[in-house]
Amino acid sequence: MNYGIEYSGFPAVLEGYNDANWISDSDETKSTSGYVFTLGGGAVMWRSSKQSIIARSTMESEFIALELAGSEAEWLRNLLANIPLEIKPTPSVSMHSDCKSAIAVAKNKLFNGKNTHIQLRHNVVKQLLKDGTILVDYVRSEVNLADPLTKPLGRKIICDTSREMGLKATRN
Amino acid sequence: MSQPEGCVVSGQENKVCKLLKSLYGLKQAPKQWHEKSNQVLISDGFSSIEVDKCVYTKCVNNECVIISLYVDDMLIFGICIDILIRTKSFLALKFDMKDMGEASVILGVKIIRKDDSIILSQEHYVEKLLRKFGHYDSKSVTTPYDANSHLKKNKGDPVDQTQYAQIIGSLQHLMNFSHPDIAYAVGRLSRYTHNRNQDHWEALARVMKYLRYHELWY
């Protein structure tokens, strides 16, 4: 048997998931961002990293994660467009987030907050949405593949998301 | 410029060697190698793509070849076999090169081909890791990180720091290549590499036990 990431080639579209946790543990003041990109039935790119700035709310921390994943989506999309593959033209990368407020803020053309560092990220996401590089939509937390990259979770969710990321044991 | 200590030739103290070719391990060697490989590939009609300089492509009569380069490890992709063979023989002329045939391992990741899918696996690496750090016979757990372990900064003295750093390094490699499921646990634990205590050690052992869980499936 082999435990690894299996790519079946289907579906042949790039999809992104992103998530963040906001102060889940006692003496951590910064949140953790996480994102996963899947292509061809398996995860092709993932990351879990501590955020560099302090977020004041769940929405802010999710928004920071969205911006991080969004810029990565832009790079991945360019990479796919540059390699002579069958799949063309590259459609917008749909980014799945489990935070409705962050999605609403991303889709709003005006930014009502007062923090410059969040405004900067808002501009980046706004630009990505305007260019058609990414699309943002909502998924439930349980099916968000980036969920286990930001917080400790139970056995069932770990198992389900791992399978969705293409991680499975296969007989030789 | 002077002769290094211990290698001074008496009577010729002022003479030094002129380096004609950059050697392995020299500070300038990576740049020299990049320039050489880049120039060879471009002379064969390849062009590196905008977003990743290590990926080269070439298209002739709608038949495309993609080369991905990792220092001196090279993967050549293509649908048409003729053009692949031509590319390989061209490269063999220019470099002292070993043709490994159909790719089965790249950068320590095994490539397993099935009828309609491809699997990237690091099972052998996991096994080596578990054996090396004495977790091969431990009990398995189903999650990599215990939600109830509230890890804190260690205020006291570090415990067994070198081994902790070694394991973290190995796990990071594993996480980067084929195990997105342990990403959070590894990321969290690496924050305490400089000063860890017993709690962190236990959390790290849990990640190893989680890896053991997948080993047990067969």
XYZ file of C-alpha atoms in Angstrom:
390
model
C 0.000 0.000 0.000
C 1.062 3.553 -0.596
C -0.180 6.617 1.196
C 0.099 9.693 -0.950
C -1.706 12.302 -2.982
C -3.591 10.818 -5.898
C -4.306 12.887 -8.995
C -6.982 11.422 -11.203
C -7.023 14.360 -13.616
C -10.603 15.196 -12.871
C -11.898 17.883 -12.343
C -9.385 19.791 -14.450
C -10.082 23.183 -12.891
C -8.118 24.988 -10.255
C -10.060 25.582 -7.053
C -8.949 27.404 -3.946
C -9.989 27.156 -0.333
C -8.932 29.551 2.362
C -9.508 29.898 6.050
C -8.190 31.558 9.174
C -8.524 31.107 12.895
C -8.871 34.028 15.209
C -7.242 33.675 18.625
C -7.984 30.038 19.138
C -5.305 29.596 21.723
C -4.505 31.455 24.919
C -1.262 33.329 24.427
C -1.293 33.695 20.655
C -2.264 37.166 19.561
C -1.923 36.556 15.851
C -4.157 34.321 13.762
C -3.137 31.577 11.362
C -3.921 31.685 7.637
C -4.369 28.565 5.613
C -5.078 27.820 1.990
C -5.301 24.802 -0.289
C -5.515 24.690 -4.073
C -6.783 21.568 -5.774
C -6.376 20.532 -9.386
C -7.079 17.214 -10.999
C -8.500 15.637 -7.862
C -5.582 16.385 -5.545
C -4.058 19.242 -3.610
C -1.374 21.017 -5.621
C -0.451 23.805 -3.260
C -1.077 24.457 0.390
C 0.159 26.602 3.210
C -0.460 27.216 6.850
C 1.222 30.289 8.253
C 1.012 32.644 11.170
C -0.287 36.042 10.083
C 2.164 38.905 10.230
C -0.244 41.479 11.619
C -2.797 41.453 14.413
C -6.394 41.126 13.236
C -9.077 42.778 15.303
C -11.943 40.533 14.325
C -12.742 37.200 12.708
C -13.621 39.046 9.519
C -10.238 40.780 9.424
C -8.299 37.582 9.964
C -10.341 35.770 7.287
C -9.790 38.695 4.986
C -6.025 38.552 5.451
C -6.159 34.850 4.579
C -8.259 35.600 1.498
C -5.760 38.140 0.265
C -2.855 35.729 0.807
C -4.633 32.950 -1.068
C -5.821 35.372 -3.757
C -2.321 36.495 -4.658
C -1.224 32.869 -4.778
C -4.177 32.084 -7.052
C -3.017 34.795 -9.409
C 0.421 33.208 -9.659
C -0.968 29.695 -10.147
C -3.342 30.914 -12.821
C -0.480 32.607 -14.659
C 1.573 29.428 -14.392
C -1.223 27.371 -15.920
C -1.713 29.917 -18.685
C 2.014 29.876 -19.475
C 2.397 26.112 -19.781
C 1.173 24.799 -23.127
C -1.603 22.561 -21.830
C -4.883 21.494 -23.317
C -6.932 23.517 -20.829
C -7.466 26.972 -22.309
C -8.447 29.706 -21.756
C -7.890 29.684 -18.017
C -11.118 30.558 -16.226
C -11.261 32.560 -13.016
C -10.107 30.655 -9.959
C -13.002 30.207 -7.584
C -11.973 30.831 -4.026
C -14.064 29.206 -1.331
C -14.280 30.892 2.015
C -16.378 30.019 5.044
C -16.785 33.561 6.297
C -19.772 35.416 4.872
C -18.722 38.776 6.285
C -15.285 38.591 4.666
C -16.931 37.741 1.319
C -19.328 40.657 1.697
C -16.462 43.027 2.439
C -14.496 41.681 -0.520
C -17.418 42.268 -2.876
C -18.101 45.739 -1.554
C -16.394 48.355 -3.655
C -16.072 50.743 -0.739
C -14.005 50.046 2.298
C -15.526 51.325 5.515
C -12.833 50.306 7.957
C -10.232 52.544 9.472
C -7.170 50.299 9.341
C -4.727 51.037 6.567
C -3.263 47.533 6.555
C -6.693 45.995 5.950
C -7.553 48.646 3.374
C -4.411 47.746 1.452
C -5.480 44.111 1.338
C -8.996 45.169 0.370
C -7.575 46.982 -2.629
C -5.626 43.886 -3.666
C -8.690 41.636 -3.444
C -10.845 44.234 -5.203
C -8.353 44.354 -8.055
C -8.206 40.546 -8.321
C -12.005 40.372 -8.452
C -12.191 43.146 -11.015
C -9.598 41.473 -13.275
C -11.531 38.230 -13.105
C -8.546 36.414 -11.624
C -10.576 35.102 -8.731
C -14.202 34.585 -7.800
C -15.212 34.423 -4.173
C -17.956 32.171 -2.899
C -19.177 30.635 0.313
C -18.733 27.062 1.516
C -19.707 25.536 4.805
C -16.937 25.178 7.321
C -17.154 21.367 7.299
C -16.345 21.142 3.595
C -13.690 23.839 3.614
C -10.474 21.987 2.850
C -8.362 24.728 4.400
C -10.047 24.272 7.775
C -7.549 21.680 9.127
C -4.672 23.957 8.133
C -5.658 26.586 10.638
C -6.865 24.764 13.725
C -6.752 21.415 15.483
C -9.791 19.379 14.459
C -11.465 16.082 15.169
C -10.947 12.761 13.507
C -13.889 12.831 11.094
C -13.109 16.219 9.577
C -9.395 15.396 9.271
C -10.311 12.180 7.492
C -12.857 13.785 5.137
C -10.733 16.768 4.173
C -7.651 14.586 3.654
C -9.628 12.451 1.232
C -10.868 15.536 -0.596
C -7.276 16.732 -0.918
C -6.489 13.479 -2.701
C -4.648 11.903 0.231
C -5.400 8.233 0.216
C -3.900 4.817 0.653
C -3.780 2.762 -2.510
C -2.870 -0.808 -3.114
C 0.122 -1.408 -5.344
C 45.520 37.619 -2.636
C 47.820 35.252 -0.756
C 48.462 31.559 -0.362
C 46.368 29.900 2.355
C 47.968 29.164 5.692
C 49.812 25.841 5.718
C 50.116 25.690 1.923
C 52.758 28.335 1.512
C 55.443 27.332 -0.980
C 58.775 28.767 0.100
C 60.414 30.932 -2.478
C 57.131 31.474 -4.382
C 55.073 33.220 -1.691
C 53.541 35.667 -4.108
C 52.174 33.156 -6.596
C 48.511 32.123 -6.534
C 46.448 29.934 -8.881
C 44.049 31.404 -11.351
C 40.686 29.587 -11.391
C 39.653 28.720 -14.925
C 36.436 26.901 -14.168
C 34.082 27.374 -11.236
C 34.154 24.405 -8.934
C 31.485 22.568 -7.020
C 30.809 24.258 -3.692
C 32.131 27.633 -4.758
C 30.061 30.672 -3.848
C 29.625 31.519 -7.510
C 28.852 27.946 -8.624
C 25.007 28.193 -8.568
C 25.034 31.272 -10.798
C 27.523 29.686 -13.188
C 25.404 26.557 -13.404
C 22.242 28.543 -14.027
C 23.885 30.564 -16.792
C 25.218 27.425 -18.436
C 21.961 25.455 -18.321
C 19.912 28.467 -19.320
C 22.127 29.156 -22.317
C 22.052 25.524 -23.482
C 18.273 25.278 -23.225
C 17.724 28.579 -24.999
C 20.092 27.527 -27.807
C 17.773 24.557 -28.443
C 14.768 26.837 -28.855
C 13.397 26.610 -25.337
C 12.152 29.645 -23.490
C 11.630 29.971 -19.760
C 8.125 30.985 -18.769
C 7.395 34.319 -17.162
C 6.140 33.201 -13.761
C 8.673 30.474 -13.022
C 12.185 30.734 -14.403
C 12.836 27.037 -13.839
C 10.161 25.897 -16.262
C 11.126 25.853 -19.928
C 8.834 25.221 -22.854
C 9.257 24.678 -26.566
C 6.608 24.143 -29.217
C 7.300 22.731 -32.688
C 4.391 22.060 -35.056
C 1.910 22.005 -32.193
C 3.992 19.431 -30.329
C 5.153 20.803 -27.021
C 7.885 19.861 -24.571
C 8.019 21.145 -21.023
C 11.161 20.932 -18.947
C 11.110 21.593 -15.240
C 14.495 22.081 -13.716
C 15.445 21.741 -10.078
C 19.158 22.613 -9.863
C 20.419 19.580 -11.786
C 17.338 17.359 -11.592
C 15.283 17.596 -14.706
C 11.815 16.405 -15.630
C 10.883 16.392 -19.302
C 7.187 16.295 -20.191
C 5.600 15.837 -23.551
C 2.991 13.941 -25.487
C 4.967 13.290 -28.659
C 7.765 10.749 -28.095
C 9.895 11.814 -31.082
C 10.433 15.315 -29.893
C 11.203 14.026 -26.386
C 13.905 11.733 -27.727
C 15.323 14.559 -29.792
C 15.433 16.821 -26.733
C 17.105 14.149 -24.656
C 19.794 13.434 -27.212
C 20.476 17.138 -27.580
C 20.907 17.522 -23.828
C 23.063 14.398 -23.659
C 25.447 16.048 -26.128
C 25.802 19.116 -23.957
C 25.835 17.618 -20.477
C 27.207 14.546 -18.808
C 23.733 13.261 -18.188
C 22.061 10.129 -16.910
C 18.741 9.172 -18.462
C 16.566 7.652 -15.771
C 13.829 6.681 -18.212
C 10.236 7.138 -17.127
C 10.259 9.231 -13.967
C 9.736 7.196 -10.825
C 11.287 9.410 -8.148
C 11.784 13.171 -8.115
C 13.304 15.003 -5.139
C 12.565 12.086 -2.864
C 8.918 11.833 -3.904
C 7.827 8.582 -5.493
C 5.705 8.815 -8.620
C 3.339 5.871 -8.905
C 1.366 5.416 -12.090
C -2.034 3.779 -12.050
C -4.375 3.132 -14.953
C -6.088 6.482 -14.752
C -4.257 8.370 -12.040
C -0.867 9.361 -10.678
C 0.107 9.107 -7.021
C 2.817 11.141 -5.325
C 3.948 9.330 -2.216
C 6.664 9.682 0.404
C 5.857 6.495 2.260
C 9.480 5.348 2.346
C 10.537 8.671 3.837
C 7.899 8.403 6.562
C 9.127 4.932 7.421
C 12.743 6.080 7.573
C 11.777 9.001 9.765
C 9.769 6.891 12.187
C 12.564 4.354 12.498
C 15.257 6.971 12.942
C 13.510 8.725 15.807
C 12.202 5.604 17.473
C 8.499 5.904 16.770
C 8.147 2.925 14.519
C 6.528 0.809 17.195
C 4.464 3.484 18.875
C 0.722 3.452 19.153
C -1.125 5.334 16.424
C -3.535 8.248 16.726
C -6.036 9.556 14.187
C -5.428 13.310 14.405
C -2.108 15.124 14.158
C -2.729 17.710 16.850
C -4.530 17.558 20.154
C -6.960 20.459 20.524
C -6.578 20.336 24.293
C -2.829 20.831 24.321
C -2.377 24.515 24.941
C 1.203 25.026 23.934
C 2.910 27.970 25.537
C 6.282 29.579 25.245
C 8.812 27.835 27.415
C 10.167 30.152 30.075
C 12.667 27.628 31.441
C 15.620 25.883 29.869
C 15.291 24.139 26.526
C 15.127 20.333 26.522
C 16.949 18.288 23.897
C 16.899 21.071 21.358
C 18.952 19.538 18.561
C 16.781 16.498 18.098
C 13.611 18.592 18.194
C 14.968 20.791 15.414
C 15.959 17.733 13.397
C 12.501 16.205 13.601
C 10.830 19.534 12.784
C 13.053 19.828 9.726
C 12.123 16.363 8.490
C 8.433 16.936 9.137
C 8.545 20.250 7.288
C 9.971 18.513 4.263
C 7.207 15.927 4.450
C 4.524 18.568 4.921
C 5.768 20.599 1.952
C 5.778 17.708 -0.476
C 2.994 15.303 0.300
C 1.287 15.842 3.641
C -0.994 18.897 3.752
C -2.813 17.233 6.646
C 0.000 17.870 9.129
C 0.641 21.452 7.994
C -1.011 23.099 10.971
C 0.652 20.890 13.570
C 4.097 21.327 12.025
C 3.658 25.071 11.607
C 2.557 25.406 15.184
C 5.344 23.267 16.608
C 8.083 25.009 14.648
C 7.291 28.218 16.520
C 8.910 26.698 19.584
C 12.057 25.276 18.013
C 14.391 27.644 19.840
C 13.086 26.807 23.299
C 10.948 23.794 23.831
C 9.862 21.777 26.855
C 8.137 18.494 27.590
C 4.694 19.640 26.325
C 6.062 20.445 22.903
C 7.887 17.163 22.820
C 4.610 15.321 23.464
C 2.803 17.254 20.744
C 5.609 16.386 18.343
C 5.374 12.720 19.286
C 1.674 12.931 18.471
C 2.419 14.020 14.901
C 4.728 11.019 14.557
C 2.009 8.754 15.915
C -0.408 10.221 13.385
C 2.008 9.371 10.573
C 2.242 5.890 12.043
C -1.538 5.609 11.696
C -1.297 5.712 7.903
C 1.615 3.270 7.975
C -0.612 0.806 9.759
C -3.105 0.656 6.942
C -1.224 -2.070 5.244
